[in-house]
Coordinates of C-alpha atoms in Angstrom, one line a residue:
X1 CA -2.5 40.2 31.7
X2 CA -0.9 40.9 28.2
X3 CA -2.8 41.7 25.2
X4 CA -3.3 39.5 22.0
X5 CA -5.6 41.1 19.6
X6 CA -9.1 41.3 21.3
X7 CA -7.9 39.0 24.0
X8 CA -5.4 39.0 26.9
X9 CA -3.2 36.2 28.2
X10 CA -1.2 35.4 31.2
X11 CA 1.2 32.7 32.3
X12 CA 1.8 31.8 36.0
X13 CA 2.6 28.5 37.9
X14 CA 2.6 26.6 34.7
X15 CA -0.9 27.7 33.9
X16 CA -1.8 29.7 30.5
X17 CA -4.9 31.5 30.8
X18 CA -6.6 33.2 27.8
X19 CA -9.2 35.8 28.7
X20 CA -11.5 38.5 26.9
X21 CA -14.3 38.9 24.6
X22 CA -14.3 37.6 21.1
X23 CA -12.2 35.7 18.5
X24 CA -8.7 34.5 19.1
X25 CA -6.3 35.5 16.3
X26 CA -6.1 32.7 13.8
X27 CA -2.4 32.5 13.3
X28 CA -0.6 31.1 10.2
X29 CA 2.3 29.3 12.4
X30 CA 2.7 28.5 16.0
X31 CA 5.4 31.3 16.6
X32 CA 2.9 33.9 16.0
X33 CA 1.4 33.3 19.5
X34 CA 3.3 35.2 22.4
X35 CA 2.9 32.3 24.7
X36 CA 4.7 30.1 22.5
X37 CA 8.1 30.6 24.5
X38 CA 6.3 28.7 27.4
X39 CA 5.1 25.8 25.5
X40 CA 7.7 23.5 26.9
X41 CA 6.5 24.3 30.5
X42 CA 2.7 24.7 30.3
X43 CA 0.8 22.1 32.2
X44 CA -2.6 23.5 32.2
X45 CA -4.5 25.5 29.7
X46 CA -7.5 27.6 30.8
X47 CA -9.6 29.6 28.2
X48 CA -12.2 31.8 30.0
X49 CA -15.9 32.5 29.1
X50 CA -16.2 35.2 26.4
X51 CA -13.6 33.8 24.1
X52 CA -15.2 32.2 21.0
X53 CA -12.7 30.7 18.9
X54 CA -9.5 28.8 19.3
X55 CA -7.1 29.7 16.6
X56 CA -4.9 27.5 14.3
X57 CA -1.7 26.1 16.1
X58 CA -2.8 28.0 19.2
X59 CA -1.5 25.3 21.8
X60 CA 0.5 23.4 19.3
X61 CA 3.4 21.3 21.1
X62 CA 2.2 22.3 24.6
X63 CA 3.3 18.5 25.2
X64 CA 3.5 18.9 29.0
X65 CA -0.1 20.2 29.3
X66 CA -2.5 17.5 30.9
X67 CA -5.6 19.5 31.4
X68 CA -7.5 22.1 29.1
X69 CA -10.5 23.8 30.2
X70 CA -12.9 25.3 27.3
X71 CA -16.0 27.4 28.0
X72 CA -19.4 27.1 26.4
X73 CA -19.5 29.9 23.7
X74 CA -16.5 28.5 21.7
X75 CA -17.8 27.9 18.2
X76 CA -14.6 27.1 16.2
X77 CA -11.3 25.0 17.1
X78 CA -9.2 25.6 14.1
X79 CA -6.4 23.6 12.7
X80 CA -3.7 21.9 14.8
X81 CA -5.1 23.9 17.8
X82 CA -4.1 21.3 20.2
X83 CA -1.7 19.3 18.1
X84 CA 0.9 17.4 19.7
X85 CA -0.4 18.0 23.2
X86 CA 0.9 14.6 24.1
X87 CA 0.0 14.3 27.7
X88 CA -3.5 16.2 27.4
X89 CA -5.8 13.6 29.2
X90 CA -9.1 15.6 29.2
X91 CA -10.5 18.4 27.1
X92 CA -14.2 18.5 26.9
X93 CA -15.4 20.0 23.7
X94 CA -18.2 22.6 24.5
X95 CA -21.6 22.0 23.2
X96 CA -21.5 25.2 21.2
X97 CA -18.7 24.1 18.9
X98 CA -19.4 23.9 15.1
X99 CA -15.9 23.4 13.7
X100 CA -13.2 20.8 14.7
X101 CA -10.6 21.6 11.9
X102 CA -7.9 19.5 10.7
X103 CA -5.5 18.0 13.1
X104 CA -7.1 19.9 15.9
X105 CA -6.4 17.1 18.3
X106 CA -3.9 15.1 16.4
X107 CA -1.4 13.1 18.3
X108 CA -3.0 14.0 21.8
X109 CA -1.8 10.4 22.8
X110 CA -3.4 10.5 26.4
X111 CA -6.9 11.5 25.6
X112 CA -9.1 8.5 26.5
X113 CA -12.7 9.9 25.4
X114 CA -14.3 12.4 23.0
X115 CA -17.9 13.5 22.4
X116 CA -18.5 15.4 19.3
X117 CA -21.1 18.2 19.7
X118 CA -24.3 18.2 17.6
X119 CA -23.3 21.3 15.9
X120 CA -20.6 19.8 14.2
X121 CA -21.2 18.9 10.6
X122 CA -17.8 17.5 9.7
X123 CA -14.8 16.1 11.5
X124 CA -11.7 17.6 10.0
X125 CA -8.8 15.7 8.2
X126 CA -6.6 14.0 10.9
X127 CA -8.6 15.7 13.6
X128 CA -8.0 12.9 16.3
X129 CA -5.4 11.0 14.4
X130 CA -2.9 9.0 16.5
X131 CA -4.7 9.7 19.6
X132 CA -3.4 6.3 20.8
X133 CA -5.2 6.1 24.2
X134 CA -8.6 7.1 22.7
X135 CA -11.0 4.2 23.7
X136 CA -14.4 5.9 23.4
X137 CA -16.1 8.2 20.7
X138 CA -19.4 9.6 21.0
X139 CA -20.9 11.1 17.6
X140 CA -24.1 13.0 17.8
X141 CA -26.9 13.4 15.2
X142 CA -26.1 16.4 12.9
X143 CA -22.7 15.0 11.8
X144 CA -22.6 14.4 8.2
X145 CA -19.0 13.7 7.2
X146 CA -15.9 12.1 8.7
X147 CA -12.9 13.4 7.0
X148 CA -9.8 11.7 5.9
X149 CA -7.6 10.3 8.7
X150 CA -9.9 11.7 11.3
X151 CA -9.4 8.7 13.6
X152 CA -6.6 7.0 11.9
X153 CA -4.3 5.0 14.2
X154 CA -6.6 5.4 17.2
X155 CA -5.2 1.9 18.2
X156 CA -7.5 1.6 21.3
X157 CA -10.8 2.6 19.9
X158 CA -12.9 -0.4 20.7
X159 CA -16.5 0.8 19.9
X160 CA -18.2 3.5 17.7
X161 CA -21.9 4.2 17.0
X162 CA -22.2 6.2 13.7
X163 CA -25.4 8.7 13.8
X164 CA -28.3 8.3 11.3
X165 CA -27.3 11.6 9.7
X166 CA -23.9 10.6 8.6
X167 CA -23.5 10.7 4.9
X168 CA -19.7 10.0 4.1
X169 CA -16.7 8.2 5.7
X170 CA -13.7 9.5 3.8
X171 CA -10.5 7.8 3.1
X172 CA -8.4 6.2 5.8
X173 CA -10.8 7.8 8.4
X174 CA -10.3 4.7 10.9
X175 CA -7.4 2.9 9.3
X176 CA -5.1 1.2 11.8
X177 CA -8.0 1.3 14.6
X178 CA -6.9 -2.4 15.5
X179 CA -9.2 -2.7 18.6
X180 CA -12.5 -1.9 16.6
X181 CA -14.5 -4.9 16.8
X182 CA -17.9 -4.2 15.2
X183 CA -19.5 -1.3 13.0
X184 CA -23.0 -0.8 11.3
X185 CA -23.0 1.7 8.4
X186 CA -26.3 3.8 8.6
X187 CA -28.3 3.9 5.4
X188 CA -27.8 7.5 4.6
X189 CA -24.1 6.9 4.2
X190 CA -23.5 7.1 0.5
X191 CA -19.5 6.4 0.5
X192 CA -16.9 4.4 2.4
X193 CA -13.6 6.0 1.4
X194 CA -10.6 4.2 0.2
X195 CA -8.7 2.5 3.1
X196 CA -11.3 3.8 5.5
X197 CA -11.1 0.6 7.7
X198 CA -7.8 -0.9 6.3
X199 CA -5.9 -2.8 9.0
X200 CA -8.7 -2.8 11.5
X201 CA -7.5 -6.2 12.6
X202 CA -10.2 -7.0 15.3
X203 CA -13.1 -6.0 13.2
X204 CA -15.2 -9.2 12.9
X205 CA -18.6 -7.8 12.1
X206 CA -19.7 -5.2 9.5
X207 CA -23.3 -4.2 8.7
X208 CA -23.8 -2.3 5.5
X209 CA -27.3 -1.0 5.2
X210 CA -29.3 0.0 1.9
X211 CA -28.6 3.3 0.7
X212 CA -24.7 2.8 0.5
X213 CA -23.7 3.4 -3.0
X214 CA -19.8 3.3 -3.2
X215 CA -17.2 1.1 -1.4
X216 CA -13.8 2.7 -2.4
X217 CA -10.6 0.9 -3.0
X218 CA -9.1 -1.1 -0.1
X219 CA -11.9 0.1 2.2
X220 CA -11.8 -3.0 4.3
X221 CA -8.5 -4.5 3.1
X222 CA -6.5 -6.5 6.0
X223 CA -9.5 -6.6 8.2
X224 CA -8.1 -10.3 9.1
X225 CA -11.0 -11.0 11.6
X226 CA -13.8 -10.1 9.3
X227 CA -15.8 -13.3 8.8
X228 CA -18.8 -12.1 6.8
X229 CA -20.1 -9.3 4.4
X230 CA -23.2 -8.7 2.5
X231 CA -23.2 -6.0 -0.3
X232 CA -26.4 -4.0 -0.2
X233 CA -28.5 -3.8 -3.3
X234 CA -28.0 -0.1 -3.6
X235 CA -24.2 -0.4 -4.0
X236 CA -23.1 1.0 -7.5
X237 CA -19.4 0.9 -7.2
X238 CA -16.9 -1.2 -5.3
X239 CA -13.1 -0.6 -5.6
X240 CA -10.3 -3.0 -6.2
X241 CA -8.9 -4.6 -3.1
X242 CA -11.9 -3.6 -1.0
X243 CA -12.1 -6.8 0.9
X244 CA -8.4 -7.9 0.1
X245 CA -6.4 -10.0 2.7
X246 CA -9.4 -10.4 4.9
X247 CA -8.2 -13.7 6.2
X248 CA -11.3 -15.3 7.9
X249 CA -13.6 -14.2 5.1
X250 CA -14.8 -17.3 3.1
X251 CA -17.5 -15.7 1.0
X252 CA -18.8 -12.3 -0.3
X253 CA -22.6 -12.1 -0.6
X254 CA -24.6 -9.7 -2.6
X255 CA -28.2 -8.7 -1.8
X256 CA -30.9 -9.6 -4.1
X257 CA -31.8 -6.9 -6.6
X258 CA -28.2 -5.6 -6.8
X259 CA -27.8 -4.6 -10.7
X260 CA -24.1 -4.1 -10.6
X261 CA -22.7 -6.9 -8.7
X262 CA -23.2 -10.6 -8.3
X263 CA -21.7 -13.4 -6.1
X264 CA -21.1 -16.9 -7.5
X265 CA -19.9 -19.4 -4.9
X266 CA -18.8 -16.7 -2.6
X267 CA -16.7 -15.0 -5.3
X268 CA -17.6 -11.2 -6.1
X269 CA -18.0 -10.1 -9.8
X270 CA -18.8 -6.9 -11.3
X271 CA -21.8 -7.9 -14.0
X272 CA -21.5 -4.9 -16.5
X273 CA -17.6 -5.3 -17.0
X274 CA -17.6 -9.0 -16.5
X275 CA -14.8 -8.6 -14.1
X276 CA -13.7 -10.9 -11.2
X277 CA -13.5 -8.4 -8.3
X278 CA -12.7 -10.3 -5.3
X279 CA -11.9 -13.9 -4.4
X280 CA -12.1 -14.3 -0.6
X281 CA -8.7 -14.8 1.2
X282 CA -10.3 -17.6 3.4
X283 CA -12.0 -19.5 0.7
X284 CA -10.7 -23.0 1.1
X285 CA -10.8 -24.3 -2.3
X286 CA -7.4 -25.5 -3.9
X287 CA -8.4 -25.2 -7.4
X288 CA -10.2 -22.3 -9.3
X289 CA -11.4 -22.1 -12.9
X290 CA -12.4 -18.8 -14.2
X291 CA -16.1 -18.8 -15.3
X292 CA -16.7 -18.2 -19.0
X293 CA -18.6 -14.9 -18.5
X294 CA -15.7 -13.2 -16.6
X295 CA -13.0 -11.8 -18.9
X296 CA -11.1 -9.5 -16.5
X297 CA -9.4 -10.0 -13.1
X298 CA -9.4 -6.7 -10.9
X299 CA -6.4 -5.6 -9.1
X300 CA -5.9 -7.2 -5.6
X301 CA -8.6 -9.8 -6.6
X302 CA -7.1 -13.0 -5.1
X303 CA -4.8 -11.1 -2.7
X304 CA -3.8 -13.2 0.4
X305 CA -5.5 -16.5 -0.3
X306 CA -3.4 -19.3 1.1
X307 CA -5.3 -22.3 -0.1
X308 CA -5.3 -22.2 -4.0
X309 CA -2.6 -24.1 -5.6
X310 CA -4.0 -23.9 -9.1
X311 CA -5.9 -21.1 -11.1
X312 CA -7.1 -21.8 -14.6
X313 CA -7.7 -18.9 -16.8
X314 CA -9.9 -19.5 -19.9
X315 CA -9.1 -18.5 -23.3
X316 CA -11.0 -15.1 -23.3
X317 CA -9.5 -13.7 -20.3
X318 CA -8.3 -10.1 -21.4
X319 CA -6.8 -8.4 -18.3
X320 CA -5.2 -9.0 -15.2
X321 CA -5.0 -6.0 -12.6
X322 CA -2.3 -4.7 -10.5
X323 CA -1.3 -7.3 -7.8
X324 CA -4.2 -9.4 -8.7
X325 CA -2.6 -12.5 -7.3
X326 CA -0.3 -11.0 -4.5
X327 CA 0.6 -13.0 -1.8
X328 CA -1.2 -16.1 -3.0
X329 CA 1.2 -18.4 -1.1
X330 CA 0.6 -21.7 -2.6
X331 CA 0.0 -20.8 -6.3
X332 CA 2.6 -22.9 -8.1
X333 CA 2.4 -22.0 -11.8
X334 CA 0.1 -19.8 -14.2
X335 CA -0.8 -20.0 -17.8
X336 CA -1.5 -16.8 -19.6
X337 CA -3.9 -17.1 -22.4
X338 CA -3.6 -15.5 -25.8
X339 CA -6.3 -13.0 -25.5
X340 CA -4.6 -11.4 -22.3
X341 CA -3.3 -8.1 -23.6
X342 CA -3.5 -5.8 -20.4
X343 CA -1.4 -6.9 -17.4
X344 CA -1.0 -4.6 -14.5
X345 CA 2.0 -3.9 -12.2
X346 CA 3.3 -7.0 -10.2
X347 CA 0.4 -9.3 -10.9
X348 CA 2.0 -12.1 -9.0
X349 CA 3.6 -10.2 -6.3
X350 CA 5.4 -12.3 -3.5
X351 CA 3.7 -15.5 -4.5
X352 CA 6.3 -17.6 -2.7
X353 CA 5.4 -20.9 -4.2
X354 CA 5.2 -19.6 -7.8
X355 CA 7.9 -21.1 -9.9
X356 CA 6.6 -20.8 -13.4
X357 CA 4.6 -18.4 -15.6
X358 CA 3.9 -19.3 -19.2
X359 CA 2.1 -17.4 -22.0
X360 CA 0.3 -18.7 -24.9
X361 CA 2.5 -18.8 -28.1
X362 CA -0.1 -16.7 -29.9
X363 CA -0.3 -13.7 -27.4
X364 CA 0.8 -10.5 -29.2
X365 CA 2.0 -8.6 -26.2
X366 CA 3.5 -10.8 -23.5
X367 CA 6.0 -13.6 -23.5
X368 CA 7.5 -16.0 -21.1
X369 CA 10.8 -17.5 -21.0
X370 CA 12.4 -19.9 -18.2
X371 CA 9.2 -19.1 -16.3
X372 CA 9.8 -15.4 -16.4
X373 CA 7.2 -12.9 -17.7
X374 CA 8.2 -10.3 -20.1
X375 CA 6.7 -8.0 -22.8
X376 CA 6.9 -9.4 -26.2
X377 CA 10.3 -8.3 -27.3
X378 CA 11.9 -8.9 -23.9
X379 CA 12.4 -5.2 -23.4
X380 CA 10.5 -5.1 -20.0
X381 CA 10.6 -7.5 -17.2
X382 CA 7.2 -7.7 -15.6
X383 CA 7.5 -10.7 -13.1
X384 CA 10.3 -12.9 -12.0
X385 CA 8.4 -15.4 -9.9
X386 CA 9.2 -15.3 -6.1
X387 CA 9.2 -19.1 -5.9
X388 CA 11.7 -19.5 -8.9
X389 CA 14.7 -21.5 -7.6
X390 CA 17.4 -20.5 -9.8
X391 CA 20.5 -18.9 -8.0
X392 CA 21.2 -16.8 -11.0
X393 CA 19.3 -14.5 -13.4
X394 CA 20.9 -13.7 -16.7
X395 CA 18.8 -10.9 -18.2
X396 CA 18.3 -11.1 -22.1
X397 CA 20.2 -8.6 -24.2
X398 CA 16.9 -6.9 -25.4
X399 CA 16.0 -6.1 -21.5
X400 CA 15.8 -2.3 -21.0
X401 CA 13.3 -2.0 -18.1
X402 CA 12.7 -3.9 -14.9
X403 CA 9.2 -3.3 -13.5
X404 CA 8.4 -2.4 -10.1
X405 CA 8.5 -5.3 -7.6
X406 CA 9.4 -7.6 -10.4
X407 CA 11.5 -10.1 -8.4
X408 CA 10.8 -8.6 -5.0
X409 CA 11.2 -11.2 -2.1
X410 CA 12.7 -14.1 -4.2
X411 CA 14.9 -15.7 -1.5
X412 CA 16.6 -18.2 -4.1
X413 CA 18.3 -15.5 -6.2
X414 CA 22.0 -15.1 -5.4
X415 CA 23.1 -13.1 -8.6
X416 CA 22.0 -11.1 -11.3
X417 CA 23.6 -10.3 -14.4
X418 CA 22.1 -7.2 -16.5
X419 CA 22.8 -6.8 -20.2
X420 CA 24.3 -3.4 -21.6
X421 CA 20.8 -2.1 -22.8
X422 CA 19.5 -1.8 -19.3
X423 CA 18.0 1.7 -18.8
X424 CA 15.7 1.7 -15.9
X425 CA 15.1 -0.5 -12.7
X426 CA 11.8 0.6 -11.1
X427 CA 11.2 1.0 -7.4
X428 CA 11.5 -2.2 -5.0
X429 CA 12.2 -4.4 -8.1
X430 CA 14.7 -6.6 -6.2
X431 CA 13.8 -5.7 -2.8
X432 CA 14.1 -8.1 0.2
X433 CA 15.9 -10.9 -2.1
X434 CA 17.7 -11.9 1.1
X435 CA 20.1 -14.0 -0.6
X436 CA 21.1 -11.7 -3.5
X437 CA 24.8 -11.0 -3.0
X438 CA 26.2 -9.8 -6.5
X439 CA 24.7 -7.8 -9.3
X440 CA 26.3 -7.2 -12.5
X441 CA 25.6 -4.2 -14.7
X442 CA 27.2 -3.3 -18.2
X443 CA 26.5 0.6 -18.4
X444 CA 29.8 2.4 -18.2
X445 CA 28.1 5.5 -16.7
X446 CA 25.7 5.0 -13.7
X447 CA 23.5 8.0 -15.0
X448 CA 22.4 5.7 -17.9
X449 CA 20.4 3.4 -15.5
X450 CA 17.6 5.2 -13.8
X451 CA 16.9 3.9 -10.3
X452 CA 13.5 3.9 -8.6
X453 CA 13.1 4.1 -4.9
X454 CA 14.6 0.9 -3.2
X455 CA 15.3 -1.2 -6.0
X456 CA 17.8 -3.4 -3.9
X457 CA 16.2 -2.7 -0.6
X458 CA 17.1 -5.3 2.1
X459 CA 16.6 -6.3 5.7
X460 CA 19.4 -5.3 8.2
X461 CA 20.5 -8.8 8.6
X462 CA 21.2 -9.2 4.7
X463 CA 25.0 -9.7 4.1
X464 CA 26.7 -7.2 2.2
X465 CA 26.4 -7.2 -1.6
X466 CA 29.1 -6.7 -4.6
X467 CA 28.3 -4.6 -7.7
X468 CA 30.2 -5.5 -10.8
X469 CA 30.7 -2.8 -13.1
X470 CA 32.5 -2.3 -16.5
X471 CA 36.3 -1.9 -16.6
X472 CA 37.1 1.9 -16.0
X473 CA 33.7 2.8 -14.3
X474 CA 34.3 2.0 -10.7
X475 CA 34.9 5.6 -9.6
X476 CA 31.7 6.8 -11.3
X477 CA 29.5 4.1 -9.5
X478 CA 31.4 4.6 -6.2
X479 CA 30.5 8.3 -6.4
X480 CA 26.8 7.5 -6.8
X481 CA 24.7 7.3 -3.7
X482 CA 22.1 5.6 -5.7
X483 CA 24.3 2.6 -5.9
X484 CA 26.5 2.6 -2.8
X485 CA 23.4 2.8 -0.7
X486 CA 22.8 -0.9 -1.7
X487 CA 26.3 -2.2 -2.4
X488 CA 29.3 -2.2 -0.1
X489 CA 31.7 -3.2 -2.6
X490 CA 32.2 -2.3 -6.2
X491 CA 34.4 -4.5 -8.4
X492 CA 35.2 -3.8 -12.2
X493 CA 34.7 -6.7 -14.7
X494 CA 37.7 -8.4 -16.3
X495 CA 35.9 -11.2 -18.1
X496 CA 32.3 -11.9 -19.4
X497 CA 31.9 -14.7 -17.0
X498 CA 31.1 -17.1 -19.9
X499 CA 33.1 -19.9 -18.3
X500 CA 30.2 -20.2 -15.8
X501 CA 27.6 -21.2 -18.3
X502 CA 25.8 -24.5 -17.5
X503 CA 23.1 -26.6 -19.3
X504 CA 19.7 -26.0 -17.8
X505 CA 17.3 -29.1 -18.0
X506 CA 14.3 -27.2 -16.8
X507 CA 13.9 -25.1 -20.1
X508 CA 10.7 -25.9 -22.0
X509 CA 11.6 -26.7 -25.7
X510 CA 8.2 -25.3 -26.9
X511 CA 9.0 -21.8 -25.3
X512 CA 12.6 -21.4 -25.9
X513 CA 14.0 -18.3 -27.8
X514 CA 17.7 -19.1 -28.6
X515 CA 20.2 -16.2 -29.0
X516 CA 24.0 -16.2 -30.2
X517 CA 26.6 -15.0 -27.7
X518 CA 26.2 -11.5 -29.4
X519 CA 22.5 -11.4 -28.8
X520 CA 21.3 -12.3 -32.3
X521 CA 17.7 -14.3 -32.3
X522 CA 18.4 -17.6 -33.8
X523 CA 15.7 -19.8 -35.6
X524 CA 14.6 -23.1 -33.8
X525 CA 15.1 -24.7 -30.5
X526 CA 18.5 -25.4 -28.6
X527 CA 18.4 -28.8 -29.9
X528 CA 18.5 -27.7 -33.5
X529 CA 21.5 -25.7 -33.1
X530 CA 25.1 -26.9 -33.6
X531 CA 27.6 -27.3 -30.6
X532 CA 28.4 -24.2 -28.9
X533 CA 27.5 -21.4 -26.3
X534 CA 24.1 -19.8 -26.4
X535 CA 21.7 -17.6 -24.5
X536 CA 18.4 -19.4 -24.0
X537 CA 15.6 -17.8 -22.1
X538 CA 17.9 -15.3 -20.4
X539 CA 20.5 -18.0 -19.4
X540 CA 23.9 -18.7 -20.9
X541 CA 23.8 -22.5 -21.9
X542 CA 26.3 -24.8 -23.4
X543 CA 24.9 -27.2 -26.3
X544 CA 27.3 -30.3 -25.9

């Protein structure tokens, strides 16, 4: 036996044995444990009576270990103690344990069942995350908190009964538990954290009891089997997207007596802020008219609805949240009122049938041209509709910033031509535009254009693309991995490609902004101009 603090250890015949009286040294890194050199060989772990704690990282990456014996008397299992024990099939947690720390059994892929002792008040962050074979979990009275990611990605977990003492389920606690079918949240639970049950794709029944106060952002997002939900009268706050993309949810109901929320025809509204919070993804209506009392649309509010073809916003709608209409697959057009002065990120993200966005002429903050949504002044592109069928987008000369997700997943675009003033293309702006094969930029130095993450990200099957750059700048672009990651070929411009301009009969005369070839805004519509070449709504157009 070899000493290790107050304890001793031995290794023989692929068995690691820890003996002695008292606490195990709580090391700061796995390499501090003297048995670390055997971690690739250990098949059985035995901790003998007298040992009272399991130190952080104590058996981390003992990936061949299939058995573990822990004695009664153990009080604390510290962080990552059994992390990455990938083949550990059985490890009974002693009834004396009070602490199951962060990541304690994370990525123990083979464990099939766990019982949490009565003395445990909180299950640590990621304590059982990615235990992919875990089917059964027993939680005893005494437990008050399930910390973030505690059981995230336990893909075979089918059933769990929450104890009456539970008060909090933290963010992502059960995210990606795709086999979970039914849950009941006890009345003492005050908070369900963000994404707590996100992507629980088999979750068909959820019972929320009186006493619940807060349902955080995306708490039940992507629960595609969820058929019904009733918000208790006690609920005070519901985050955006809490029930987004629940593909079988036709209505969201609110218990009588709730002072914060109301349901009208199955649509959830926040009473005090006059906000449309959630429009069920499976609500079958093809048209929807915003009620007069609602003046705001929350982020992710209509996310994933596949029935709607038309949404009418009344003249007093003031705000549209982030991704408010994301993946509304059959929405064809949208008119934004004059009063709407707050539009979030990617409001019409991947609406594959959306071809046209218009903005009221008196709107002081936003403007649309050719069906494309900009800030007033055209310095920022907010949304290029995913269903817009033009093969080429020619940016207006004023454009400086392309917002995140602006044209994401438009499968019609083949070419994009930016003006010289462009300074910033945000993350995923033109990602997954599968037919986009050429992009033209006018900045002589690639450092003048800031690129977010994945602005031109593509699927592996997408053909190679060509980047056109100003004369004399090819070497600079070729030396920049920010650009060469997305473009196999870089070609220097020799003409301004004006000869490719064509008339576009789809432009709406009442919304046109006409510019000279030099980018000067001209008064009147195209029809009022003399013969010549113009830029109209971001396109080069010949007036015959």
